[in-house]
Short mmCIF file of C-alpha atoms in Angstrom, two decimals:
data_model
loop_
_atom_site.label_atom_id
_atom_site.label_comp_id
_atom_site.label_asym_id
_atom_site.label_seq_id
_atom_site.Cartn_x
_atom_site.Cartn_y
_atom_site.Cartn_z
CA MET A 1 -8.58 -43.50 -108.25
CA THR A 2 -7.86 -46.43 -105.97
CA SER A 3 -7.81 -49.99 -107.27
CA ASP A 4 -10.86 -50.81 -105.14
CA ALA A 5 -12.82 -47.97 -106.72
CA ALA A 6 -11.67 -48.96 -110.18
CA SER A 7 -12.82 -52.56 -109.70
CA ALA A 8 -16.12 -51.76 -107.98
CA PRO A 9 -19.15 -52.91 -110.00
CA PRO A 10 -21.34 -50.20 -111.56
CA ASP A 11 -24.06 -48.80 -109.34
CA PRO A 12 -27.32 -50.32 -110.66
CA THR A 13 -29.20 -47.10 -109.88
CA ALA A 14 -26.85 -45.29 -112.25
CA GLU A 15 -26.71 -48.04 -114.85
CA VAL A 16 -30.50 -48.22 -115.12
CA VAL A 17 -30.54 -44.76 -116.70
CA ASP A 18 -28.17 -45.84 -119.47
CA LEU A 19 -30.04 -49.11 -120.01
CA CYS A 20 -33.39 -47.35 -120.24
CA ARG A 21 -31.98 -44.71 -122.59
CA ASP A 22 -30.56 -47.39 -124.88
CA LEU A 23 -33.90 -49.20 -125.02
CA LEU A 24 -35.79 -45.97 -125.71
CA ARG A 25 -33.54 -45.29 -128.69
CA ILE A 26 -34.53 -48.59 -130.30
CA ASP A 27 -37.70 -47.96 -132.30
CA THR A 28 -39.92 -50.94 -131.47
CA THR A 29 -43.14 -49.52 -132.86
CA ASN A 30 -45.93 -52.10 -133.02
CA THR A 31 -48.50 -51.07 -135.62
CA GLY A 32 -50.41 -54.32 -135.35
CA ASP A 33 -49.11 -55.28 -138.82
CA ASN A 34 -46.06 -57.52 -139.22
CA ALA A 35 -45.02 -55.67 -142.38
CA THR A 36 -44.74 -52.30 -140.63
CA SER A 37 -43.86 -53.20 -137.05
CA ALA A 38 -40.19 -52.65 -136.22
CA GLY A 39 -37.32 -53.24 -133.87
CA GLU A 40 -38.44 -56.03 -131.58
CA ARG A 41 -35.63 -58.32 -132.73
CA VAL A 42 -33.07 -55.53 -132.26
CA ALA A 43 -34.34 -54.88 -128.72
CA ALA A 44 -34.35 -58.59 -127.84
CA GLU A 45 -30.76 -58.92 -129.08
CA TYR A 46 -29.79 -55.89 -126.98
CA VAL A 47 -31.26 -57.55 -123.87
CA ALA A 48 -29.53 -60.83 -124.74
CA GLU A 49 -26.20 -59.02 -125.08
CA LYS A 50 -26.59 -57.25 -121.73
CA LEU A 51 -27.42 -60.54 -120.02
CA ALA A 52 -24.58 -62.39 -121.74
CA GLU A 53 -22.08 -59.75 -120.59
CA VAL A 54 -22.66 -60.91 -117.02
CA GLY A 55 -22.94 -64.61 -117.76
CA VAL A 56 -26.71 -65.09 -118.10
CA GLU A 57 -27.76 -67.34 -120.96
CA SER A 58 -30.98 -66.53 -122.77
CA ARG A 59 -32.97 -67.76 -125.74
CA ILE A 60 -34.71 -65.70 -128.39
CA HIS A 61 -37.91 -67.18 -129.81
CA GLU A 62 -39.26 -65.60 -133.00
CA SER A 63 -42.97 -66.04 -133.65
CA ALA A 64 -42.60 -64.41 -137.10
CA PRO A 65 -39.69 -62.67 -138.80
CA GLY A 66 -38.60 -59.85 -136.50
CA ARG A 67 -41.20 -60.61 -133.82
CA ALA A 68 -38.77 -61.67 -131.10
CA ASN A 69 -39.26 -62.83 -127.51
CA LEU A 70 -36.46 -63.52 -125.03
CA VAL A 71 -36.54 -65.89 -122.05
CA ALA A 72 -33.86 -66.52 -119.40
CA ARG A 73 -33.77 -68.23 -116.01
CA ILE A 74 -31.78 -67.04 -112.97
CA PRO A 75 -31.20 -70.00 -110.60
CA GLY A 76 -32.33 -69.45 -107.02
CA ALA A 77 -30.81 -70.58 -103.75
CA ASP A 78 -33.63 -73.05 -103.15
CA PRO A 79 -34.35 -75.10 -106.31
CA GLY A 80 -37.22 -76.81 -104.51
CA ARG A 81 -39.27 -73.61 -104.41
CA ASP A 82 -41.68 -72.50 -107.11
CA ALA A 83 -40.26 -70.00 -109.57
CA LEU A 84 -41.29 -66.36 -110.07
CA LEU A 85 -41.90 -65.00 -113.57
CA VAL A 86 -40.80 -61.40 -114.23
CA HIS A 87 -42.13 -60.20 -117.58
CA GLY A 88 -41.95 -57.01 -119.59
CA HIS A 89 -42.75 -56.20 -123.21
CA LEU A 90 -40.31 -54.53 -125.60
CA ASP A 91 -42.78 -53.15 -128.16
CA VAL A 92 -44.37 -49.70 -128.00
CA VAL A 93 -47.33 -47.98 -129.62
CA PRO A 94 -46.69 -45.60 -132.53
CA ALA A 95 -45.65 -42.00 -131.86
CA ASP A 96 -45.92 -38.95 -134.14
CA ALA A 97 -42.71 -36.94 -133.70
CA ASP A 98 -44.48 -33.72 -134.77
CA GLU A 99 -46.64 -33.90 -131.62
CA TRP A 100 -43.75 -34.31 -129.17
CA SER A 101 -41.48 -31.81 -127.42
CA VAL A 102 -38.54 -34.19 -128.08
CA HIS A 103 -38.10 -36.91 -130.67
CA PRO A 104 -39.99 -39.95 -129.31
CA PHE A 105 -37.01 -42.27 -129.90
CA SER A 106 -34.29 -39.92 -128.67
CA GLY A 107 -34.08 -41.16 -125.07
CA GLU A 108 -33.43 -37.53 -124.14
CA LEU A 109 -32.57 -36.66 -120.55
CA ARG A 110 -34.24 -33.38 -119.63
CA ASP A 111 -35.54 -31.74 -116.43
CA GLY A 112 -34.91 -34.88 -114.37
CA TYR A 113 -36.83 -37.15 -116.75
CA LEU A 114 -35.97 -39.65 -119.45
CA TRP A 115 -38.20 -38.91 -122.43
CA GLY A 116 -39.31 -41.33 -125.12
CA ARG A 117 -41.99 -43.68 -126.34
CA GLY A 118 -41.96 -46.59 -123.91
CA ALA A 119 -40.52 -44.62 -120.98
CA ILE A 120 -43.32 -45.88 -118.74
CA ASP A 121 -44.89 -48.45 -121.05
CA MET A 122 -42.68 -50.30 -120.34
CA LYS A 123 -38.99 -49.98 -121.10
CA ASP A 124 -38.45 -48.42 -117.68
CA PHE A 125 -39.30 -51.73 -116.02
CA ASP A 126 -37.28 -53.69 -118.59
CA ALA A 127 -34.27 -51.53 -117.70
CA MET A 128 -34.86 -51.93 -113.95
CA VAL A 129 -34.89 -55.71 -114.26
CA LEU A 130 -31.71 -55.70 -116.35
CA ALA A 131 -29.94 -53.39 -113.88
CA VAL A 132 -30.85 -55.60 -110.92
CA VAL A 133 -29.89 -58.88 -112.60
CA ARG A 134 -26.61 -57.49 -113.94
CA ASN A 135 -25.69 -56.26 -110.46
CA TRP A 136 -26.51 -59.65 -108.93
CA GLN A 137 -24.29 -61.44 -111.41
CA ARG A 138 -21.39 -59.10 -110.74
CA THR A 139 -21.69 -59.33 -106.97
CA GLY A 140 -22.59 -63.01 -106.55
CA VAL A 141 -26.17 -62.53 -105.32
CA ARG A 142 -28.55 -65.46 -105.68
CA PRO A 143 -32.28 -64.84 -105.31
CA ALA A 144 -34.26 -66.97 -102.88
CA ARG A 145 -35.88 -68.90 -105.75
CA ASP A 146 -35.60 -69.24 -109.52
CA ILE A 147 -36.46 -66.07 -111.42
CA VAL A 148 -37.66 -66.52 -115.00
CA LEU A 149 -37.26 -63.44 -117.19
CA ALA A 150 -39.47 -62.90 -120.23
CA PHE A 151 -39.06 -59.90 -122.54
CA THR A 152 -41.90 -60.10 -125.03
CA ALA A 153 -43.08 -58.79 -128.38
CA ASP A 154 -46.53 -57.65 -129.51
CA GLU A 155 -48.11 -56.77 -126.15
CA GLU A 156 -49.53 -53.57 -127.65
CA ALA A 157 -51.52 -55.49 -130.28
CA GLY A 158 -52.89 -58.40 -128.27
CA SER A 159 -49.73 -60.51 -127.69
CA ASP A 160 -50.41 -63.11 -130.38
CA TYR A 161 -46.76 -62.88 -131.48
CA GLY A 162 -45.53 -62.40 -127.92
CA ALA A 163 -46.72 -63.83 -124.63
CA HIS A 164 -49.48 -65.96 -126.16
CA TYR A 165 -46.99 -67.43 -128.61
CA LEU A 166 -44.62 -68.31 -125.76
CA VAL A 167 -47.41 -69.92 -123.75
CA GLN A 168 -48.55 -71.98 -126.74
CA HIS A 169 -45.16 -73.01 -128.12
CA HIS A 170 -42.59 -72.70 -125.32
CA ARG A 171 -44.48 -73.33 -122.12
CA ASP A 172 -41.62 -75.47 -120.81
CA ALA A 173 -39.65 -72.23 -120.35
CA PHE A 174 -42.06 -71.42 -117.50
CA ASP A 175 -41.87 -74.75 -115.70
CA GLY A 176 -42.29 -74.24 -111.98
CA CYS A 177 -43.60 -70.67 -112.25
CA THR A 178 -46.58 -70.12 -109.98
CA GLU A 179 -46.49 -66.33 -109.56
CA ALA A 180 -45.56 -63.39 -111.77
CA ILE A 181 -44.99 -59.65 -111.76
CA GLY A 182 -45.19 -57.25 -114.68
CA GLU A 183 -46.84 -53.95 -115.58
CA VAL A 184 -48.76 -51.72 -114.40
CA GLY A 185 -48.46 -51.44 -110.63
CA GLY A 186 -46.31 -50.40 -107.72
CA PHE A 187 -46.51 -46.73 -108.67
CA SER A 188 -47.19 -44.04 -106.09
CA TYR A 189 -50.13 -41.72 -105.53
CA THR A 190 -49.31 -38.91 -103.12
CA VAL A 191 -51.82 -38.27 -100.35
CA ASP A 192 -49.70 -35.73 -98.45
CA ASP A 193 -46.05 -35.11 -97.57
CA SER A 194 -45.89 -38.16 -95.32
CA GLN A 195 -48.19 -40.67 -97.03
CA ARG A 196 -48.26 -42.29 -100.45
CA LEU A 197 -50.46 -45.04 -101.78
CA TYR A 198 -48.66 -47.59 -103.93
CA LEU A 199 -51.12 -49.23 -106.30
CA ILE A 200 -50.41 -52.94 -106.83
CA GLU A 201 -52.37 -54.47 -109.67
CA THR A 202 -54.36 -57.50 -108.56
CA ALA A 203 -56.96 -57.30 -111.32
CA GLU A 204 -57.31 -56.11 -114.88
CA LYS A 205 -60.26 -55.72 -117.20
CA GLY A 206 -60.91 -58.06 -120.09
CA ILE A 207 -60.15 -57.17 -123.69
CA ASP A 208 -63.19 -57.35 -125.99
CA TRP A 209 -62.06 -55.68 -129.21
CA LEU A 210 -64.71 -56.01 -131.86
CA ARG A 211 -65.88 -54.78 -135.25
CA LEU A 212 -69.37 -53.72 -136.21
CA HIS A 213 -70.49 -54.45 -139.76
CA ALA A 214 -73.43 -52.72 -141.41
CA LYS A 215 -74.83 -53.66 -144.83
CA GLY A 216 -77.01 -51.61 -147.11
CA ARG A 217 -77.99 -51.11 -150.73
CA PRO A 218 -75.22 -49.56 -152.84
CA GLY A 219 -76.21 -46.64 -154.99
CA HIS A 220 -75.49 -43.23 -156.49
CA GLY A 221 -74.63 -40.54 -153.98
CA SER A 222 -77.00 -38.05 -155.60
CA MET A 223 -80.14 -40.14 -155.01
CA VAL A 224 -82.55 -40.28 -152.11
CA HIS A 225 -81.43 -43.41 -150.33
CA ASP A 226 -83.13 -45.08 -147.36
CA ASP A 227 -80.83 -48.12 -146.97
CA ASN A 228 -77.42 -46.55 -146.34
CA ALA A 229 -74.85 -48.74 -144.55
CA VAL A 230 -72.86 -45.69 -143.42
CA THR A 231 -75.92 -44.12 -141.80
CA ALA A 232 -76.86 -47.33 -140.00
CA LEU A 233 -73.32 -47.82 -138.76
CA ALA A 234 -72.94 -44.21 -137.64
CA GLU A 235 -76.12 -44.39 -135.60
CA ALA A 236 -75.00 -47.62 -133.92
CA VAL A 237 -71.54 -46.20 -133.18
CA ALA A 238 -73.06 -43.05 -131.70
CA ARG A 239 -75.29 -45.09 -129.39
CA ILE A 240 -72.30 -47.05 -128.13
CA GLY A 241 -70.06 -44.02 -127.78
CA ARG A 242 -72.60 -42.12 -125.70
CA HIS A 243 -73.69 -45.06 -123.54
CA ARG A 244 -72.63 -45.39 -119.91
CA PHE A 245 -72.79 -48.92 -118.62
CA PRO A 246 -74.05 -49.62 -115.07
CA VAL A 247 -71.68 -49.24 -112.13
CA VAL A 248 -70.36 -52.53 -110.73
CA VAL A 249 -67.90 -52.40 -107.81
CA THR A 250 -65.72 -55.51 -107.69
CA ASP A 251 -63.88 -56.75 -104.61
CA THR A 252 -60.60 -55.22 -105.79
CA VAL A 253 -62.09 -51.82 -106.54
CA ARG A 254 -64.02 -51.81 -103.27
CA ALA A 255 -60.83 -52.56 -101.31
CA PHE A 256 -59.03 -49.74 -103.09
CA LEU A 257 -61.83 -47.23 -102.55
CA GLU A 258 -62.11 -48.12 -98.87
CA GLU A 259 -58.38 -47.40 -98.41
CA VAL A 260 -58.65 -44.13 -100.30
CA SER A 261 -61.74 -43.04 -98.45
CA ASP A 262 -60.05 -43.73 -95.14
CA LEU A 263 -56.96 -41.72 -96.07
CA LEU A 264 -58.80 -38.79 -97.67
CA GLY A 265 -61.57 -38.68 -95.10
CA VAL A 266 -64.20 -39.11 -97.80
CA GLU A 267 -67.33 -41.11 -97.07
CA LEU A 268 -67.64 -43.97 -99.56
CA ASP A 269 -71.13 -44.47 -100.94
CA PRO A 270 -71.23 -47.89 -102.66
CA GLU A 271 -74.05 -46.57 -104.86
CA ASP A 272 -72.00 -43.55 -105.91
CA PRO A 273 -68.28 -44.43 -106.00
CA GLU A 274 -67.64 -41.72 -108.60
CA THR A 275 -67.80 -39.02 -105.92
CA ALA A 276 -64.79 -40.52 -104.15
CA ILE A 277 -63.00 -41.26 -107.42
CA ALA A 278 -63.37 -37.64 -108.57
CA LYS A 279 -61.12 -36.56 -105.69
CA LEU A 280 -58.19 -38.70 -106.90
CA GLY A 281 -56.81 -36.22 -109.39
CA PRO A 282 -54.49 -37.70 -112.06
CA ILE A 283 -55.35 -41.36 -111.43
CA ALA A 284 -59.12 -40.81 -111.54
CA ASN A 285 -59.14 -41.78 -115.23
CA ILE A 286 -57.73 -45.23 -114.51
CA ILE A 287 -59.87 -45.92 -111.45
CA GLY A 288 -62.99 -44.43 -112.98
CA ALA A 289 -62.78 -46.91 -115.85
CA THR A 290 -62.79 -49.87 -113.45
CA ILE A 291 -66.28 -49.42 -112.03
CA ARG A 292 -68.11 -50.28 -115.26
CA ASN A 293 -67.71 -51.95 -118.60
CA THR A 294 -66.53 -49.56 -121.30
CA ALA A 295 -66.85 -49.39 -125.09
CA ASN A 296 -65.09 -46.73 -127.15
CA PRO A 297 -65.31 -46.40 -130.94
CA THR A 298 -61.79 -46.10 -132.37
CA ARG A 299 -61.93 -46.63 -136.16
CA LEU A 300 -64.35 -46.25 -139.07
CA ALA A 301 -64.10 -47.59 -142.62
CA ALA A 302 -66.51 -47.35 -145.55
CA GLY A 303 -66.70 -46.56 -149.22
CA TYR A 304 -64.35 -46.27 -152.16
CA LYS A 305 -65.58 -43.17 -154.04
CA ASP A 306 -67.09 -39.85 -153.02
CA ASN A 307 -70.28 -40.24 -155.06
CA VAL A 308 -70.94 -43.94 -154.40
CA ILE A 309 -73.04 -45.06 -151.45
CA PRO A 310 -71.22 -48.20 -150.24
CA GLY A 311 -72.92 -51.47 -149.49
CA ARG A 312 -70.84 -52.08 -146.38
CA ALA A 313 -69.44 -50.02 -143.48
CA THR A 314 -67.26 -51.13 -140.56
CA ALA A 315 -66.36 -49.70 -137.16
CA THR A 316 -63.86 -50.89 -134.54
CA ILE A 317 -64.86 -50.69 -130.88
CA ASP A 318 -62.38 -51.04 -128.00
CA CYS A 319 -64.39 -52.74 -125.26
CA ARG A 320 -63.09 -53.60 -121.78
CA SER A 321 -65.10 -55.85 -119.50
CA LEU A 322 -65.03 -56.24 -115.74
CA PRO A 323 -64.23 -59.68 -114.28
CA GLY A 324 -67.11 -62.04 -115.07
CA GLN A 325 -68.86 -59.47 -117.28
CA SER A 326 -67.73 -60.33 -120.83
CA GLU A 327 -70.89 -62.23 -121.80
CA LEU A 328 -73.09 -59.55 -120.24
CA LEU A 329 -71.19 -56.85 -122.13
CA GLU A 330 -71.84 -58.66 -125.41
CA GLN A 331 -75.54 -58.81 -124.59
CA GLN A 332 -75.57 -55.10 -123.72
CA LEU A 333 -73.81 -54.23 -126.99
CA ARG A 334 -76.23 -56.28 -129.08
CA GLU A 335 -79.12 -54.41 -127.52
CA LEU A 336 -77.43 -51.09 -128.31
CA VAL A 337 -76.58 -51.75 -131.96
CA GLY A 338 -79.81 -53.51 -132.91
CA PRO A 339 -80.48 -56.65 -134.95
CA ASP A 340 -79.19 -55.37 -138.30
CA ILE A 341 -75.59 -54.73 -137.22
CA ALA A 342 -73.23 -57.73 -137.13
CA ILE A 343 -70.65 -58.05 -134.34
CA GLU A 344 -67.27 -59.70 -135.01
CA TYR A 345 -64.72 -60.20 -132.21
CA VAL A 346 -61.12 -59.32 -133.14
CA HIS A 347 -59.54 -60.04 -129.73
CA ARG A 348 -61.28 -61.50 -126.73
CA GLN A 349 -59.24 -62.13 -123.61
CA PRO A 350 -60.65 -62.56 -120.12
CA ALA A 351 -60.45 -60.20 -117.19
CA LEU A 352 -58.24 -61.29 -114.29
CA GLU A 353 -58.61 -60.87 -110.54
CA THR A 354 -56.70 -62.27 -107.59
CA THR A 355 -56.68 -61.50 -103.88
CA PHE A 356 -54.38 -59.04 -102.14
CA ASP A 357 -52.71 -61.46 -99.76
CA GLY A 358 -49.95 -64.03 -99.43
CA ASP A 359 -46.17 -64.02 -99.09
CA LEU A 360 -45.59 -62.33 -102.44
CA VAL A 361 -47.80 -59.38 -101.51
CA GLU A 362 -46.05 -59.14 -98.14
CA ALA A 363 -42.67 -59.07 -99.91
CA MET A 364 -43.82 -56.30 -102.26
CA SER A 365 -45.17 -54.26 -99.37
CA ALA A 366 -42.02 -54.72 -97.27
CA ALA A 367 -39.75 -53.66 -100.15
CA LEU A 368 -41.83 -50.52 -100.75
CA ARG A 369 -41.89 -49.55 -97.06
CA ALA A 370 -38.13 -50.11 -96.73
CA GLU A 371 -37.50 -47.51 -99.44
CA ASP A 372 -40.43 -45.22 -98.55
CA PRO A 373 -41.58 -45.25 -94.89
CA GLY A 374 -44.73 -43.39 -96.00
CA ALA A 375 -45.75 -46.18 -98.38
CA ARG A 376 -49.21 -47.70 -98.05
CA PRO A 377 -49.60 -50.55 -100.57
CA VAL A 378 -53.15 -51.08 -101.87
CA PRO A 379 -54.74 -53.35 -104.49
CA TYR A 380 -56.28 -51.89 -107.62
CA MET A 381 -57.69 -52.91 -110.98
CA LEU A 382 -56.01 -51.86 -114.23
CA SER A 383 -58.43 -50.51 -116.81
CA GLY A 384 -56.35 -51.98 -119.64
CA GLY A 385 -54.81 -55.39 -120.22
CA THR A 386 -51.31 -56.89 -120.05
CA ASP A 387 -49.36 -60.04 -120.91
CA ALA A 388 -50.69 -61.45 -117.64
CA LYS A 389 -53.69 -62.63 -119.66
CA ALA A 390 -51.43 -65.08 -121.49
CA PHE A 391 -49.35 -66.22 -118.53
CA SER A 392 -52.41 -66.75 -116.35
CA GLN A 393 -53.37 -69.58 -118.74
CA LEU A 394 -50.47 -71.53 -117.22
CA GLY A 395 -52.04 -71.25 -113.77
CA ILE A 396 -49.70 -68.42 -112.80
CA ARG A 397 -51.00 -65.87 -110.29
CA CYS A 398 -50.21 -62.49 -111.81
CA PHE A 399 -49.60 -59.07 -110.29
CA GLY A 400 -48.67 -55.68 -111.68
CA PHE A 401 -45.57 -54.51 -109.81
CA ALA A 402 -43.20 -52.17 -111.65
CA PRO A 403 -42.38 -49.82 -108.74
CA LEU A 404 -42.03 -46.08 -109.28
CA ARG A 405 -42.14 -43.19 -106.83
CA LEU A 406 -43.73 -40.37 -108.80
CA PRO A 407 -43.88 -36.59 -108.37
CA PRO A 408 -47.26 -35.58 -106.89
CA ASP A 409 -48.15 -33.39 -109.86
CA LEU A 410 -47.28 -35.84 -112.64
CA ASN A 411 -50.28 -37.04 -114.69
CA PHE A 412 -48.97 -40.59 -114.82
CA SER A 413 -52.03 -42.20 -116.40
CA GLY A 414 -52.07 -39.55 -119.13
CA LEU A 415 -48.58 -40.57 -120.28
CA PHE A 416 -49.63 -44.09 -121.31
CA HIS A 417 -49.87 -43.99 -125.12
CA GLY A 418 -49.78 -40.18 -124.84
CA ILE A 419 -47.40 -37.55 -126.13
CA ASP A 420 -44.21 -36.58 -124.26
CA GLU A 421 -44.08 -39.91 -122.44
CA ARG A 422 -41.36 -39.72 -119.79
CA VAL A 423 -40.19 -41.30 -116.56
CA PRO A 424 -38.59 -39.44 -113.62
CA VAL A 425 -34.98 -40.51 -113.18
CA ASP A 426 -35.23 -40.62 -109.40
CA GLY A 427 -38.39 -42.72 -109.73
CA LEU A 428 -36.54 -45.12 -112.01
CA GLN A 429 -33.73 -45.43 -109.46
CA PHE A 430 -36.25 -45.92 -106.65
CA GLY A 431 -37.71 -48.77 -108.67
CA VAL A 432 -34.32 -50.48 -108.94
CA ARG A 433 -33.86 -50.37 -105.17
CA VAL A 434 -37.35 -51.73 -104.50
CA LEU A 435 -37.07 -54.48 -107.12
CA ASP A 436 -33.67 -55.52 -105.77
CA ARG A 437 -35.06 -55.91 -102.23
CA PHE A 438 -38.19 -57.66 -103.44
CA LEU A 439 -36.60 -60.11 -105.88
CA ARG A 440 -33.83 -61.13 -103.49
CA ASN A 441 -36.27 -62.20 -100.80
CA CYS A 442 -39.67 -62.97 -102.30
#
């Protein structure tokens, strides 16, 4: 080996695999309970160590014991320009190892994929950002403007101990930030061999998590009983679970559907967008959830003994509202459950929507096309929510841009919070190249 080869910095497209594998092997399960959530501090310290190795100082902010967030700033060439926030969360949802083909915290490399809980949600992006920044530091690259890095806790349970905590208690860390990128966007949807849509998130639905409470008369389970809290709750939950809210096509969704219709040669009927959406294959689940408000029952709780009719029963409903529809959704839910069921909000965070224009969008699009000449960037709405809800409170314009080129047959949306979560290695490396181009010049 020559001395030049020996002293050459690591290839970031190779290093990203090791970084992602390391992160996947750190169990950062977020149960929603501080007593049982794990690993966020360990992951934040890992990120801090990898940044420190190349001379980047960072600060870890704990919102509660073990609930750790890390922030760092990379100085840009033009300190007079507004800064860009790049954020990714370190926590993951729980995973049952018995359901998986590999252990969910093994970081196993198999069949061209890295497997593990968080592989796409969102330790892949965390690793991409680390790989790019570490390469810059080794090679003397300075981005065009300041880049603020935020690696957060608690995104999977509403961000109270993560992004919202940072915004409330450490907002000075984001001084000068006017734009941001994070999850979930920049991933490909294959139209044919020569064309791929890359979905850039410009909107996301609101979070309206709530509990329903029913009250009744307690009694003996053997008696005829006409005031049963469990019965009343079950009927209300069934009405919600079976209900389909009216179709509402927002500006973002309309722009996306017009692009898709043009590419697929499908006539778009504004009164029946589901016909076009049905032709989208694996991403139909995400897009289909963005044309209406949704409400899905997720948990039930009642009683303390088999032969006692309880006086109270509770259900949790995961509701997601379209931009500007949160109050209407509450009204619709109250009509569905009736006057005798109480509604309590657990988390309520607004929907977001911005336009698909400006220099930042042009920089994203140019970086994608440079690495994939068949790329066609399009705006879309995410059916879930992200830390952007917190950072937008600082007046930051937020986008989802964690670029991945995906195999045409991969059910990408099905991997989020699903079993056998995995990310294609070549897609991960593609993301590093795109992010490097984008962040240098945006």
